[in-house]
XYZ file of C-alpha atoms in Angstrom:
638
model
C 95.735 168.974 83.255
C 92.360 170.156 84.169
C 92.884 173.523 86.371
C 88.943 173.788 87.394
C 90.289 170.187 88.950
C 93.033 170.994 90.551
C 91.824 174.529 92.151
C 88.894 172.354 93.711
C 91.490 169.954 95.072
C 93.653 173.185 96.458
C 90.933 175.017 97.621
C 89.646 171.247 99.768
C 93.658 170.979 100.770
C 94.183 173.972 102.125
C 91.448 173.653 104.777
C 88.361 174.898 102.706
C 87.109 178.238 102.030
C 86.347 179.136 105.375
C 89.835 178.785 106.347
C 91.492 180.910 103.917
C 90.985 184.886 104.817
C 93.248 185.918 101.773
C 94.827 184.721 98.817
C 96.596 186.755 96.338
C 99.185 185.091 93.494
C 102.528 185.699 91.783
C 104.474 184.740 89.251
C 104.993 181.453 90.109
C 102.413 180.263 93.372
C 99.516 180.483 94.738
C 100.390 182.976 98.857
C 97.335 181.993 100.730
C 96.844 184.090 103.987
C 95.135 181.241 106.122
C 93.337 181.363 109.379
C 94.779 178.151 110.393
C 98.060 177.083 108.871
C 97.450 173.460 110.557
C 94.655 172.823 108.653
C 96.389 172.745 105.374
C 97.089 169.045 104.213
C 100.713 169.513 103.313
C 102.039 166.519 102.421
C 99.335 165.855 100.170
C 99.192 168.585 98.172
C 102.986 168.243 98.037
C 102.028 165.188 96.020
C 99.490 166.439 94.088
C 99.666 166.731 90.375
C 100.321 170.275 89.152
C 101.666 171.334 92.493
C 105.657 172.002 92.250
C 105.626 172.589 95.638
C 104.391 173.497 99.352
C 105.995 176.471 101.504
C 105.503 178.765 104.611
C 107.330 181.801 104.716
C 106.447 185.169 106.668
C 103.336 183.764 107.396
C 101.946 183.018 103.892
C 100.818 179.476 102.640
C 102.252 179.111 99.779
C 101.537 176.512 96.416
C 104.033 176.745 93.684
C 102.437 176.464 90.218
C 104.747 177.801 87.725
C 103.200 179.499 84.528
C 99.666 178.227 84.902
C 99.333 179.548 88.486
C 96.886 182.588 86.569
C 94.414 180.153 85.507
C 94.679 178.332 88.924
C 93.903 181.338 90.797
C 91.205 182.553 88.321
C 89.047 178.813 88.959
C 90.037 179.369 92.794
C 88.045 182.397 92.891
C 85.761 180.971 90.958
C 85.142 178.385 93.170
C 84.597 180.719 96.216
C 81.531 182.600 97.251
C 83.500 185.332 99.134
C 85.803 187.409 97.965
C 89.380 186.406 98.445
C 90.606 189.690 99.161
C 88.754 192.164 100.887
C 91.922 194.584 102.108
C 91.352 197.914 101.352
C 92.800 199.227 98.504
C 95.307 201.626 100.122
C 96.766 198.298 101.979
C 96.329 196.209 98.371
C 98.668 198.047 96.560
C 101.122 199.234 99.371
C 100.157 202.719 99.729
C 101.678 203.549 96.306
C 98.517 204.737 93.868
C 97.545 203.013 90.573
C 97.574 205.401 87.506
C 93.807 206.555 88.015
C 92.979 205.455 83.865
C 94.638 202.302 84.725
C 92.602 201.760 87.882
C 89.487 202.344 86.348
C 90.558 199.996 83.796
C 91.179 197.235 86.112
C 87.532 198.179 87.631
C 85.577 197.919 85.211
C 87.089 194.353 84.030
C 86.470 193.179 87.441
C 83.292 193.955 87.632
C 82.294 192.628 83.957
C 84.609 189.875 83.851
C 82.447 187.446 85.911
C 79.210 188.301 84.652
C 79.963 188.172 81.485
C 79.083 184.333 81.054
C 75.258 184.732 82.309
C 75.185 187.860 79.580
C 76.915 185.937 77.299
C 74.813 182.571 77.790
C 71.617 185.191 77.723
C 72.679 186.545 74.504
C 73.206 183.515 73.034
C 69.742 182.553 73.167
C 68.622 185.910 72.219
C 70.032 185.571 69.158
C 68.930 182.091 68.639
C 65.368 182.956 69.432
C 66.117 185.791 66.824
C 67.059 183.008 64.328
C 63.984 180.850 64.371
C 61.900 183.736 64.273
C 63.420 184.993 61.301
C 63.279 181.729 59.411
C 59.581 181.171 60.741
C 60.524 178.251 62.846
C 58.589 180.039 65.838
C 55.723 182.360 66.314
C 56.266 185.429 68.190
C 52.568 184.784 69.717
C 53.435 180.924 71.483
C 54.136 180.579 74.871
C 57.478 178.748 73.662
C 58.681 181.978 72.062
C 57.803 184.197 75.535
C 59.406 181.930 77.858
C 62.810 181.770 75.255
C 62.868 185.564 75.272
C 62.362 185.928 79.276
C 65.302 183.469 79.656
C 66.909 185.611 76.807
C 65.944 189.076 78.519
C 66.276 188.229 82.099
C 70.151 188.597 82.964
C 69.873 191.742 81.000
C 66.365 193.353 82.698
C 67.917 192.247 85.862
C 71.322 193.803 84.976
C 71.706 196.248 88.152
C 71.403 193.023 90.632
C 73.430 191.277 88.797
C 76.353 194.024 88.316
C 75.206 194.983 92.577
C 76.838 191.647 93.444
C 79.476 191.883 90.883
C 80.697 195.419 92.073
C 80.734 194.848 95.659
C 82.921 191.742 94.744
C 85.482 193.746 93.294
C 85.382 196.620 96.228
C 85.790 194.345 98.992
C 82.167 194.919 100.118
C 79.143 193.040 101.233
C 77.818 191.388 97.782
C 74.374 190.930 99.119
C 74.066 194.283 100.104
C 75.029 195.127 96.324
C 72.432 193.133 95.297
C 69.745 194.439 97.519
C 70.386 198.096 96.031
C 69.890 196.576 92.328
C 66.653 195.044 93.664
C 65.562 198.151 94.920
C 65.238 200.191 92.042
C 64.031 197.205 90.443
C 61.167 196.413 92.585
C 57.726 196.680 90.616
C 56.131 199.326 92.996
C 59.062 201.452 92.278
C 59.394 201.146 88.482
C 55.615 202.097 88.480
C 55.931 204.915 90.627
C 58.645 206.779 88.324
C 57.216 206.170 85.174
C 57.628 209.459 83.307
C 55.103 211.936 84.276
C 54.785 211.561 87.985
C 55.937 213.963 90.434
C 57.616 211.672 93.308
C 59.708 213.026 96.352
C 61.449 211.593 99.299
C 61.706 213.115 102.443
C 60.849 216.429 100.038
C 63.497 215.832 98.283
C 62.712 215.413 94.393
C 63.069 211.875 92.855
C 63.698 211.944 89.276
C 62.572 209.430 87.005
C 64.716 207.285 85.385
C 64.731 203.346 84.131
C 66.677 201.132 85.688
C 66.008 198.082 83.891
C 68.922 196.707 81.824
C 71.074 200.068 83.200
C 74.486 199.873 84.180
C 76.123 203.006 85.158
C 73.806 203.879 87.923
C 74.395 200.943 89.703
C 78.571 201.412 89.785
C 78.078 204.805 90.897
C 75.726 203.340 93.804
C 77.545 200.912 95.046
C 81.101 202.001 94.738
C 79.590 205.215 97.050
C 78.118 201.741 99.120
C 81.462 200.769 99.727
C 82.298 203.582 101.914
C 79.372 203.954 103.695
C 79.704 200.497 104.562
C 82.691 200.429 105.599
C 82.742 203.958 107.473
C 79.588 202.477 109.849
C 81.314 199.537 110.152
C 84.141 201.035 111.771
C 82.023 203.198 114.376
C 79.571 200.158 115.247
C 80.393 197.805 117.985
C 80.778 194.438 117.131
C 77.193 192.672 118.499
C 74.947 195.334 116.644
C 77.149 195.434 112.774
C 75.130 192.542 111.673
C 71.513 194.806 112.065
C 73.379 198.172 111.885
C 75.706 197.525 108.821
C 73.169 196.749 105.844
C 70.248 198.603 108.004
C 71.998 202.068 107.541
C 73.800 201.753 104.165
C 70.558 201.027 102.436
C 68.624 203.347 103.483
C 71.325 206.191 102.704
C 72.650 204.922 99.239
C 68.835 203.476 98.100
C 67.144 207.133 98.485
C 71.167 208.634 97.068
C 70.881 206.490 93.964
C 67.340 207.774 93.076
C 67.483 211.166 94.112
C 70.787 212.039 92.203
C 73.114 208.929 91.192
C 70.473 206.880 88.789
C 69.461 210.133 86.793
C 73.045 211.593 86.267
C 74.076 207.529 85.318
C 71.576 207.343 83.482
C 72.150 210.763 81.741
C 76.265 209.780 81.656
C 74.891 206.411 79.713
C 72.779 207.444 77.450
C 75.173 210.386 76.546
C 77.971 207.620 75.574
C 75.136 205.955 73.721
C 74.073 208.897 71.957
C 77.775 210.042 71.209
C 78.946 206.282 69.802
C 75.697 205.899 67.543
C 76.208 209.892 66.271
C 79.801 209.328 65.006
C 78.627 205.889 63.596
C 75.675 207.660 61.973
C 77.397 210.611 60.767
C 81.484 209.528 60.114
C 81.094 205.615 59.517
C 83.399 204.923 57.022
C 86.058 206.972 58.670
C 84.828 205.548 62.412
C 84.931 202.186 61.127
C 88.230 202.991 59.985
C 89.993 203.905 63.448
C 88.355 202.100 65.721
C 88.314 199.258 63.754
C 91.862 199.201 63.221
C 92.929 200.260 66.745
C 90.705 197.488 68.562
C 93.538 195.116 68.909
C 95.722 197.741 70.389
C 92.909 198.405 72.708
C 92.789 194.929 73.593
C 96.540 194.733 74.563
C 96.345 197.454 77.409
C 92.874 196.020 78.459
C 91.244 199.509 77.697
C 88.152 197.498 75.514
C 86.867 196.593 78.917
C 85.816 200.526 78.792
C 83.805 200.074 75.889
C 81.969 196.982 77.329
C 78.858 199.451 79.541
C 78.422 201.146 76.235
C 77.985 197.784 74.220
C 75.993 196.759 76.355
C 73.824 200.163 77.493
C 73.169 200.279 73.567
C 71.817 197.287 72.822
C 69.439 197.840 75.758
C 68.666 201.282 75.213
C 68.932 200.708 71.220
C 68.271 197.009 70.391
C 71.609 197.219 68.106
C 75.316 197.985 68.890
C 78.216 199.451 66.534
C 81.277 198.277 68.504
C 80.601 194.446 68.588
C 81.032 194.059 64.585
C 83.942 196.509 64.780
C 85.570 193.795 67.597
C 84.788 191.137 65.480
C 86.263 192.163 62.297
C 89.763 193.101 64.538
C 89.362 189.444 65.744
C 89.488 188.089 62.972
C 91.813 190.328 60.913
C 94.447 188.650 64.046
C 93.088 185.495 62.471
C 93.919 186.137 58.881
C 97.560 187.957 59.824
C 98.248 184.253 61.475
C 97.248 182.032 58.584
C 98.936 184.433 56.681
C 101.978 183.508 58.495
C 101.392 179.699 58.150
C 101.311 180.311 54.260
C 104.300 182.296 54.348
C 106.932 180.534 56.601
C 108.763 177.506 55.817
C 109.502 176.373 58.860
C 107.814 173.207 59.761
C 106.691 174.994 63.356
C 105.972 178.162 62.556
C 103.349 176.523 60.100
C 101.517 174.320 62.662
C 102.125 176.903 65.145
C 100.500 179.724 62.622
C 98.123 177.609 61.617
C 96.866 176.299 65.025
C 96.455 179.826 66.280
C 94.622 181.246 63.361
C 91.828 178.841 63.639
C 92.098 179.377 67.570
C 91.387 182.805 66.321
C 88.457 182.670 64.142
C 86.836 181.251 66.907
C 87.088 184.259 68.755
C 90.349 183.287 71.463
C 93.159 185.858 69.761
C 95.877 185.549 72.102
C 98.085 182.775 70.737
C 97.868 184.397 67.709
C 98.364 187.796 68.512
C 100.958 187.718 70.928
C 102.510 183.778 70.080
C 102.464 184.986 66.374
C 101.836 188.336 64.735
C 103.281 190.684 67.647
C 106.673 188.254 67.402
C 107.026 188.843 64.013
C 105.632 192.542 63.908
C 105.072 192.880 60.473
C 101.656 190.454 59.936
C 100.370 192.277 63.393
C 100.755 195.419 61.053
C 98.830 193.967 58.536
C 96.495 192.683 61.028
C 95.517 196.596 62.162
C 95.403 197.325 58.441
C 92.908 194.280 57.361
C 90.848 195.554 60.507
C 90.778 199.081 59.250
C 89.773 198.237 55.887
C 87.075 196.176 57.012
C 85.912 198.151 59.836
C 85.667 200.718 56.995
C 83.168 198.693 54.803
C 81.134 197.572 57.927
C 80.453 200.764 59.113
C 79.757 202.408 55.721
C 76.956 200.459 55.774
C 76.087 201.002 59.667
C 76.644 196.975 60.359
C 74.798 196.321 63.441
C 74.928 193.572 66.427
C 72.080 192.991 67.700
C 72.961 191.161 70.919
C 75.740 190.188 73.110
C 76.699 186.160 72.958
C 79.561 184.257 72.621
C 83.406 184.520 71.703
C 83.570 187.664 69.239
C 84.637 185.237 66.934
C 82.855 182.321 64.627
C 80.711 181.356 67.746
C 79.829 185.002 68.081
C 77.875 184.776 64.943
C 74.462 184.904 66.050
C 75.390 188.241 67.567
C 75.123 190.220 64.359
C 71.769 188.000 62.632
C 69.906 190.739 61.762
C 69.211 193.528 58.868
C 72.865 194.049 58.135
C 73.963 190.436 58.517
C 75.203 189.802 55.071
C 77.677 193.272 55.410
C 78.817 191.606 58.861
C 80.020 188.246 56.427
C 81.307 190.392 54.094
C 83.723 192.820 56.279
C 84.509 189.078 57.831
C 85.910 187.907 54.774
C 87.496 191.196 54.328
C 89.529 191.160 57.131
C 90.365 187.902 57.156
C 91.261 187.793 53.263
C 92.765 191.280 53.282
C 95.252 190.506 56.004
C 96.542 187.218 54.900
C 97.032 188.717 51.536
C 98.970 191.824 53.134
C 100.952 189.496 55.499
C 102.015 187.439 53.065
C 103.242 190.315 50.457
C 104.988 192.624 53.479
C 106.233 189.727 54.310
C 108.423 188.490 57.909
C 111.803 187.605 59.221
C 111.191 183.817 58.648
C 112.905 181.383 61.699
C 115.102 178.671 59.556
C 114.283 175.503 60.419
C 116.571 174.058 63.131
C 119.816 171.945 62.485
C 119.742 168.448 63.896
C 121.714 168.503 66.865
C 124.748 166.446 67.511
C 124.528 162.570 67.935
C 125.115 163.644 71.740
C 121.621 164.956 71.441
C 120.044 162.821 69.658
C 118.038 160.921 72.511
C 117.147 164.175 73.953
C 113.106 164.617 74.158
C 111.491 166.625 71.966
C 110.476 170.633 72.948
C 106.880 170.412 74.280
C 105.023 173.807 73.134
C 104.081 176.048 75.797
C 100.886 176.133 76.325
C 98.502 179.357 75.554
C 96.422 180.597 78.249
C 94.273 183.282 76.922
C 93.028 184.383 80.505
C 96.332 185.500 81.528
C 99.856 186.874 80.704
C 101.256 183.377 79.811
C 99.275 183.896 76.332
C 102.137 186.023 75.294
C 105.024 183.250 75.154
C 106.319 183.272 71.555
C 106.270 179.573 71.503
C 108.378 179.251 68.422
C 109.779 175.585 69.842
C 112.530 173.510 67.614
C 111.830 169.354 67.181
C 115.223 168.856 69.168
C 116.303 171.376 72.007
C 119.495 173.005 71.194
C 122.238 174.486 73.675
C 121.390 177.578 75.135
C 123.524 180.657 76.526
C 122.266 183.262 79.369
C 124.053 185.838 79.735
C 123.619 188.112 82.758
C 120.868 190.157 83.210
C 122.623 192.732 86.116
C 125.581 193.462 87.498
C 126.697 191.699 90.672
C 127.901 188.569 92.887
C 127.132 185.557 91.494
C 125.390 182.984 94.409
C 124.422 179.601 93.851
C 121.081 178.711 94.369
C 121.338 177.343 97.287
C 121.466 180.716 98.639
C 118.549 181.731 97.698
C 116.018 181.975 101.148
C 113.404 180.310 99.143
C 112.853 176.607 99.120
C 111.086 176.532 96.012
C 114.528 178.432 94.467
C 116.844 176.625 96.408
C 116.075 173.146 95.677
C 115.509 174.089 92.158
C 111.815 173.502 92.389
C 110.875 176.122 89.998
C 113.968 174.784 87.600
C 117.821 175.245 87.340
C 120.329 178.368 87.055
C 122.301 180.284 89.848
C 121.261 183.912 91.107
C 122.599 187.408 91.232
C 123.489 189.668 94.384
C 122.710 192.865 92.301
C 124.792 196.000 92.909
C 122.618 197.571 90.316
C 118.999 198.599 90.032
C 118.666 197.585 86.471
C 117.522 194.239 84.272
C 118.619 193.315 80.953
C 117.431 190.309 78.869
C 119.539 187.356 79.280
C 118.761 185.593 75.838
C 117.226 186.642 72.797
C 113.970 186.119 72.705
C 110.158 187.309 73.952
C 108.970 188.556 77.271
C 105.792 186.002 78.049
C 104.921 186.977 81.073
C 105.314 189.914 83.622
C 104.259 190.331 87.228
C 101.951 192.735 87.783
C 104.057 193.494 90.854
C 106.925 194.017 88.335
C 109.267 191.464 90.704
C 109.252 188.830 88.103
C 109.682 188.400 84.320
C 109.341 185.373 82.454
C 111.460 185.213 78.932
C 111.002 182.428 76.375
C 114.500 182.261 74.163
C 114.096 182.135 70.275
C 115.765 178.529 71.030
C 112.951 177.296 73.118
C 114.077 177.696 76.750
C 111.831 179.655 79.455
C 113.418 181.831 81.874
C 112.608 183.516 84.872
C 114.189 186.658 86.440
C 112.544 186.745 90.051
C 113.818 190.311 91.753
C 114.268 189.807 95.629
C 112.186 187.422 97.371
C 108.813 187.862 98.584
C 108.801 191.443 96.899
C 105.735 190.691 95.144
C 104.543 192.148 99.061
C 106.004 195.441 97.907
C 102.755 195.478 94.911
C 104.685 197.284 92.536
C 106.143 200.034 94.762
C 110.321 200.567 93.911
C 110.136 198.499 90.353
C 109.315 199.839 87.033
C 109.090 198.244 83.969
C 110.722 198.794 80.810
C 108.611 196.427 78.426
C 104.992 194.653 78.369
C 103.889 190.945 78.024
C 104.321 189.975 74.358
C 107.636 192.194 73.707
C 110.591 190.732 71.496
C 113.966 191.115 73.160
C 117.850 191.088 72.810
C 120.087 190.124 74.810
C 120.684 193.887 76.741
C 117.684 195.593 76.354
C 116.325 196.836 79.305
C 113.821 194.954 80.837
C 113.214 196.629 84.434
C 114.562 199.284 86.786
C 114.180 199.425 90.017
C 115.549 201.081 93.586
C 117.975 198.557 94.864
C 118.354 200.463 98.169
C 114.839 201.105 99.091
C 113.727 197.524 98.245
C 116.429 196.166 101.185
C 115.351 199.265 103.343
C 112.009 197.906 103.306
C 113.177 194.437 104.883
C 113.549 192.627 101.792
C 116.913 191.080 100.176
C 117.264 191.416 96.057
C 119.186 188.343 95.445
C 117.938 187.452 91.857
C 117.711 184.178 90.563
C 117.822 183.438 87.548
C 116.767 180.255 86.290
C 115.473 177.552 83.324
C 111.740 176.297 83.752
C 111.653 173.959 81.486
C 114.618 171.967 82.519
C 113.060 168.509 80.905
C 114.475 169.900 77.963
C 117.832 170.258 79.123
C 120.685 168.077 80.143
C 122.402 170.454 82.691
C 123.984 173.740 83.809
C 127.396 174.611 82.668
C 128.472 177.353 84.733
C 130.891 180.630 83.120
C 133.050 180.608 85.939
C 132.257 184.137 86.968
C 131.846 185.167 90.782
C 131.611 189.027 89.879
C 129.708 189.367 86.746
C 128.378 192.444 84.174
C 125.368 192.742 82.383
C 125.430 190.501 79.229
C 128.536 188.848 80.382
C 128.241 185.073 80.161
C 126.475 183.628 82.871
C 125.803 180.257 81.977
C 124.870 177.917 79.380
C 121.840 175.061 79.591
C 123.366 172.014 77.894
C 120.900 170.140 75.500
């Protein structure tokens, strides 16, 4: 199904952009926040394909997805020219503060995340224009060759606009206005004026010179400081002048801010990471090579790599070369090599097209299936995975392997990022990684899955598993997807302690007529979440109200913790695992505060359900009305 599609059709459905003043998503659906609720086409997007569903509760539009509703969201937004949610953060996350390495974390890969394809596309062509030059196919002197670099340089020389618009996005603010302070500094008259040398001032106050061209730092600093002055005049303006007011006043504060003390101390806090990354590269490669290389794919898992992106790119255009990129490749494909190691290894029929599948995935630079639908499962090639990486990231940086520019997938299409002096050590610590983790998957070997009985001639028309699908822009990359040619019975036992309701009870539409799939729910008397099945945690609500399971026998589960607590934003719920964890049936998935979650207005009834319930006959309940943790709740019935 093609989700770029289907958001379009939503986003027309719904009653276009102008009618939607937030949208937000869960687990499972899409809560739109509409100025109009009448304007929504119900009954047709009822009916359309990849909708599950159509509700209104406490307010909230809602369209039920399922697992893809990530990817749905992500080509909403990207559809939009506003941002859909422009609450401030306080009100975003229910008054209950993010962890403040986490938050700026999840800033900086909002702000980078969208630009990145007009770097990436830029880079691309950089590095192409760097490949006909070196194989003489251009001169450096023809128009041809100056109009290829400008379209080359451009999104990078014009970085601050570009990031202006991209930061406001994320704060909530005007992006415009964002973009006007990148202009700014960019203007001609004002790059001339502080070239080094010349004594400038403002008001008597000193400027200080710094370039701003290709500069990133400066420009956060700016306009995150933007988005309270914005917002503070906002507040005190009445509503006929904010239009002239507004922009009026915040430029001329944060413009004259940024040049008299944000862009020098940015520019200072840049080239000081700069300086710092290319010092321990210069003088400890082998052993820098070494840890970072091998701890890259842990620092993709918690999303801290999106820290490293400013400095990646600050060095190439401060520099001309960058350290890190190679060091990201090499980890890529080590995850890669750990994967086809797997395929050589296994003798299960699945796990070898699965393996397989992934690995090549992989070497094109998407890591996700592999690394979380693969290696992670089986813990041991992820292992050897971190080792390959280390190994190579050792060689690489003994010989202070360069990239040159930033393009494409850090995988196979990523190639033209590292043309350059040290190209041939890039291909080499390539091969290492991949070669070296195979080779150490395949000798530390795995807990192999056996390959599945037939079922029983009662079974025998039943329709095959359909993989789940991979989706390496959100959580659902994690599902195991180990899947067996026939679907086999399948037992969940109770993940809490409580009444057990049918689903009917459940004050949720999309739970009570088994929209979202089959299973009855819990009345917990506890505040605490075991796994139901053995198996691996795909996906898990950033709200922490839902987890999604996928057995080791093919059936995906979700756990969904009250209804409508996804409002609560995390506040009363804390998880015990990640996306991407293997489980038993009783480990401890989540905790969380029973009491204060129905204080707030909200029941906890739990259901507990099968998603994929085209694999499954029917429902055989226990029997139970009172229930334990990992007492038999029910069993899905091939």
């Amino acid at each position: 199904m093609d989700k770029q599609q289907l958001s379009k059709d939503i986003l027309k459905l719904v009653g276009g952009e102008e009618n939607i003043d937030q949208v937000t998503h869960c687990m499972t659906r899409l809560r739109f926040n509409l100025n109009d609720n009448g304007k929504a086409d119900k009954a047709t997007l009822k009916n359309t394909p990849g909708v599950m569903g159509v509700m209104e509760n406490g307010g909230q539009f809602q369209v039920i997805i399922g697992n893809d509703v990530p990817v749905v969201y992500n080509a909403l937004v990207g559809n939009m020219s506003k941002s859909p949610d422009t609450k401030p953060a306080a009100a975003a996350t229910g008054g209950k503060k993010k962890n403040p390495l986490s938050a700026v974390f999840d800033f900086i890969s909002g702000v980078f995340t969208p630009i990145l394809p007009a770097i990436t596309g830029a880079g691309m062509i950089k590095g192409i224009v760097a490949l006909l030059l070196t194989f003489g196919w251009i001169d450096a002197t023809s128009s041809t060759y100056i109009i290829l670099s400008a379209i080359g340089d451009g999104a990078f020389y014009f970085l601050p606009i570009i990031l202006g618009i991209s930061t406001a996005r994320k704060l909530g603010s005007n992006m415009y206005i964002g973009a006007a302070i990148g202009a700014s500094v960019m203007h001609p008259t004002i790059t001339a004026l502080l070239a080094p040398g010349e004594n400038v001032s403002f008001i008597g106050l000193p400027v200080v010179a710094a370039t701003y061209a290709s500069s990133v730092i400066p420009i956060l600093i700016a306009v995150w400081l933007a988005s309270y002055v914005e917002k503070a005049i906002d507040k005190v303006t009445h509503a006929s002048l904010k239009l002239i007011v507004v922009p009026t006043v915040t430029l001329l504060i944060i413009v004259p801010v940024m040049m008299i003390a944000v862009g020098p101390l940015g520019v200072i806090i840049g080239n000081g990471l700069t300086d710092g990354i290319n010092w321990l590269f210069n003088n400890a490669g082998l052993f820098a090579g070494l840890l970072v290389g091998g701890a890259f794919s842990l620092l993709i898992i918690t999303g801290m790599h999106y820290a490293l992106v400013p400095i990646m790119i600050g060095s190439i255009a401060t520099l001309g070369y960058d350290y890190l990129i190679p060091l990201m490749m090499v980890a890529n494909f080590a995850q890669a090599g750990s994967a086809l190691g797997v395929s050589l290894k296994s003798k299960n029929k699945q796990i070898k097209s699965l393996s397989a599948s992934t690995g090549v995935t992989a070497l094109m630079g998407i890591t996700e299936p592999a690394m979380y639908g693969v290696n992670m499962r089986f813990k041991k090639p992820f292992v050897a995975a971190l080792i390959g990486a280390a190994i190579s990231g050792a060689f690489i940086s003994f010989f202070q392997t360069k990239a040159y520019v930033i393009g494409g997938l850090a995988g196979l299409s990523g190639i033209p990022m590292i043309i350059g002096p040290t190209f041939v050590y890039a291909l080499i610590g390539i091969v290492i990684a991949v070669v070296a983790s195979a080779i150490l998957t395949y000798i530390l070997g795995f807990e192999d899955v056996p390959e599945a009985v037939p079922a029983a001639a009662t079974t025998a028309s039943a329709e095959p598993v359909t993989p789940v699908a991979a989706d390496v822009n959100s959580s659902a990359s994690a599902v195991s997807a180990v899947e067996e040619e026939k679907a086999q019975d399948q037992e969940v036992f109770s993940p809490m302690t409580g009444e057990v309701k049918p689903l009917s009870d459940v004050p949720d539409p999309a739970f009570s007529e088994e929209i979202m799939g089959k299973g009855f729910a819990i009345q917990p008397t506890e505040g605490r979440v075991v796994s139901p099945i053995n198996g691996t945690v795909f996906s898990l609500s950033k709200s922490g109200h839902a987890i999604g399971l996928v057995s080791d026998n093919g059936a995906e589960m979700l756990i969904h913790i009250g209804i409508d607590t996804v409002k609560l934003k995390g506040q009363f719920f804390s998880p015990k695992v990640q996306s991407g964890a293997k489980v038993a049936v009783g480990d401890v998935l989540m905790e969380f505060d029973r009491v204060e979650i129905e204080k707030a207005g909200y029941t906890t009834i739990t259901p507990v359900i099968v998603t994929n319930m085209h694999q499954y006959e029917s429902i055989v309940s226990a029997g139970r009305t009172a229930i334990k943790e990992q007492e038999l709740l029910y069993t899905a019935k091939a």
